Structure formats: structure tokens, C-alpha cells
Amino acid sequence: MNEAIMQKTNIVIGRFQPFTTGHLKCCTNVYKQRGLKTVLCVIDTTKTDVKHPFTTKLMWYALKQLVKQYDEIQDVVLVKSADILKIGEAVASKGYTVATWSCGSDRFEAYTKMCKKYAPEVEVIEIHREDNDVSGTQVRSLIKQGKREEFEELTPKPMHKLFDAFKDALDALD
């Protein structure tokens, strides 16, 4: 695709186990700061474990609904890993070019190092974690405990209808 017509975008990468308000914060902040919409790069999760209990197939529909409900989210793309070169190819195949990569403080150093080496044109933007920010581990714990209301406070609306499926997936790992 001609780079002149490629749309500049931000990326957020993850398995989204599940997608939380913390992930949404990464999208929202870059949209406000730079005016760039986000392409969610979903690392394919076909093999599940305790830390990654939800398959991409389970997450896909809800992630696509985020595109419809949030102006700051442009698209969803499946990737094999967090390799910036492979991600760039996957995103380019949909007509986008990676301008920024937003992430939490826990990933900032590693992503910055990778981009400096392999994709220096990509700016990595750190979204600082605050005390009240949510983690996937915290959300999975709420699901496991059957705390639907608390789960809904920490996830965007498209995730809410998957609560029972998430709980079933977690219970199946026991």
C-alpha cells in the first residue's frame, strides 16, 4: 500500500486478558495528546494458561465492539507477538502506519529499546500508572470470585456481556 495514503495510528499491544479501563486509558490519552486513533494489536492466544485464560476467539467480538463505541479506537489487528517489525507489517496490511505505541510504565522501557533498535520512527508513549489503575490480574480475580459489579467498573461496556464466558474459562483451568 502507498505510504502516502497510509493512516498514521497509535498502537496498543496485548492479549487483553481481558481488555480493561487501563487499556482504554492508553488509547484515550494518545487520542487527546496527538489526535491519533489506536489500532489494538491482539497477540494471538490460542493456548491458554492461568495468566492468559481467554482465547483470542473469545475476545474478538468484544474488541471489535470497542471500535464502534469509542472514537479513539480505530481497528483491531491480530498479531503473533510484540515484535515491532511484524506488528508494523500487520498494521500496514490494513492501511495504517505506526506513529506511536502507547503502553503502561511496566512495558515502556522494553518497548522503547525495541523501537530505538528496529523502528526509530515510532514514538513510545508512557501512560503512567496511578494507584487506582486496574490490572488484568485484579480483573481476573474479580471474575473468579463472581464479582460482576466490580468487574464492570473496571472494564469497558463491550466486555460486560462476556462475564459468564470469562468465568467459565477461568473455572475450566481449575
XYZ file of C-alpha atoms in Angstrom, residues 14-20 23 42-63 78-79 135-146 151 154-155 159-174:
63
model
C -1.638 -7.109 24.358
C -3.509 -10.299 24.884
C -6.153 -8.237 26.672
C -6.931 -10.766 29.400
C -9.413 -9.033 29.453
C -9.394 -5.515 27.970
C -9.680 -3.105 30.911
C -6.029 -0.346 28.215
C -4.085 -8.509 19.763
C -1.449 -11.141 20.405
C -2.999 -14.413 19.311
C -3.836 -16.505 22.375
C -4.672 -19.993 21.212
C -3.004 -21.793 24.127
C -4.447 -20.798 27.461
C -2.986 -20.848 30.947
C -3.685 -19.188 34.301
C -2.247 -15.825 33.204
C -3.817 -15.998 29.724
C -7.120 -17.844 30.209
C -9.123 -16.211 27.402
C -8.651 -17.186 23.772
C -8.496 -14.586 21.060
C -11.677 -16.105 19.667
C -13.463 -15.304 22.946
C -12.162 -11.721 22.987
C -12.501 -10.862 19.294
C -16.174 -9.871 19.164
C -15.962 -7.600 22.210
C -12.778 -5.969 20.925
C -4.282 -9.975 15.110
C -0.506 -10.348 15.649
C -4.595 -4.642 36.235
C -5.664 -7.730 34.321
C -4.758 -9.846 37.353
C -7.122 -7.800 39.505
C -9.953 -8.137 36.980
C -9.441 -11.899 36.575
C -9.604 -12.227 40.374
C -12.942 -10.399 40.443
C -14.277 -12.665 37.696
C -13.107 -15.767 39.547
C -14.890 -14.539 42.695
C -18.094 -13.882 40.739
C -15.707 -6.284 37.123
C -13.006 -1.886 35.670
C -13.852 -2.846 32.093
C -16.580 -6.678 27.979
C -19.563 -6.861 30.357
C -21.564 -9.371 28.328
C -18.595 -11.770 28.402
C -18.505 -12.053 32.201
C -20.039 -15.541 32.296
C -17.812 -16.796 29.448
C -14.760 -15.359 31.230
C -15.794 -17.065 34.463
C -16.303 -20.371 32.672
C -12.840 -20.107 31.079
C -11.239 -19.416 34.457
C -13.163 -22.221 36.160
C -12.069 -24.655 33.433
C -8.428 -24.057 34.381
C -9.011 -25.338 37.939
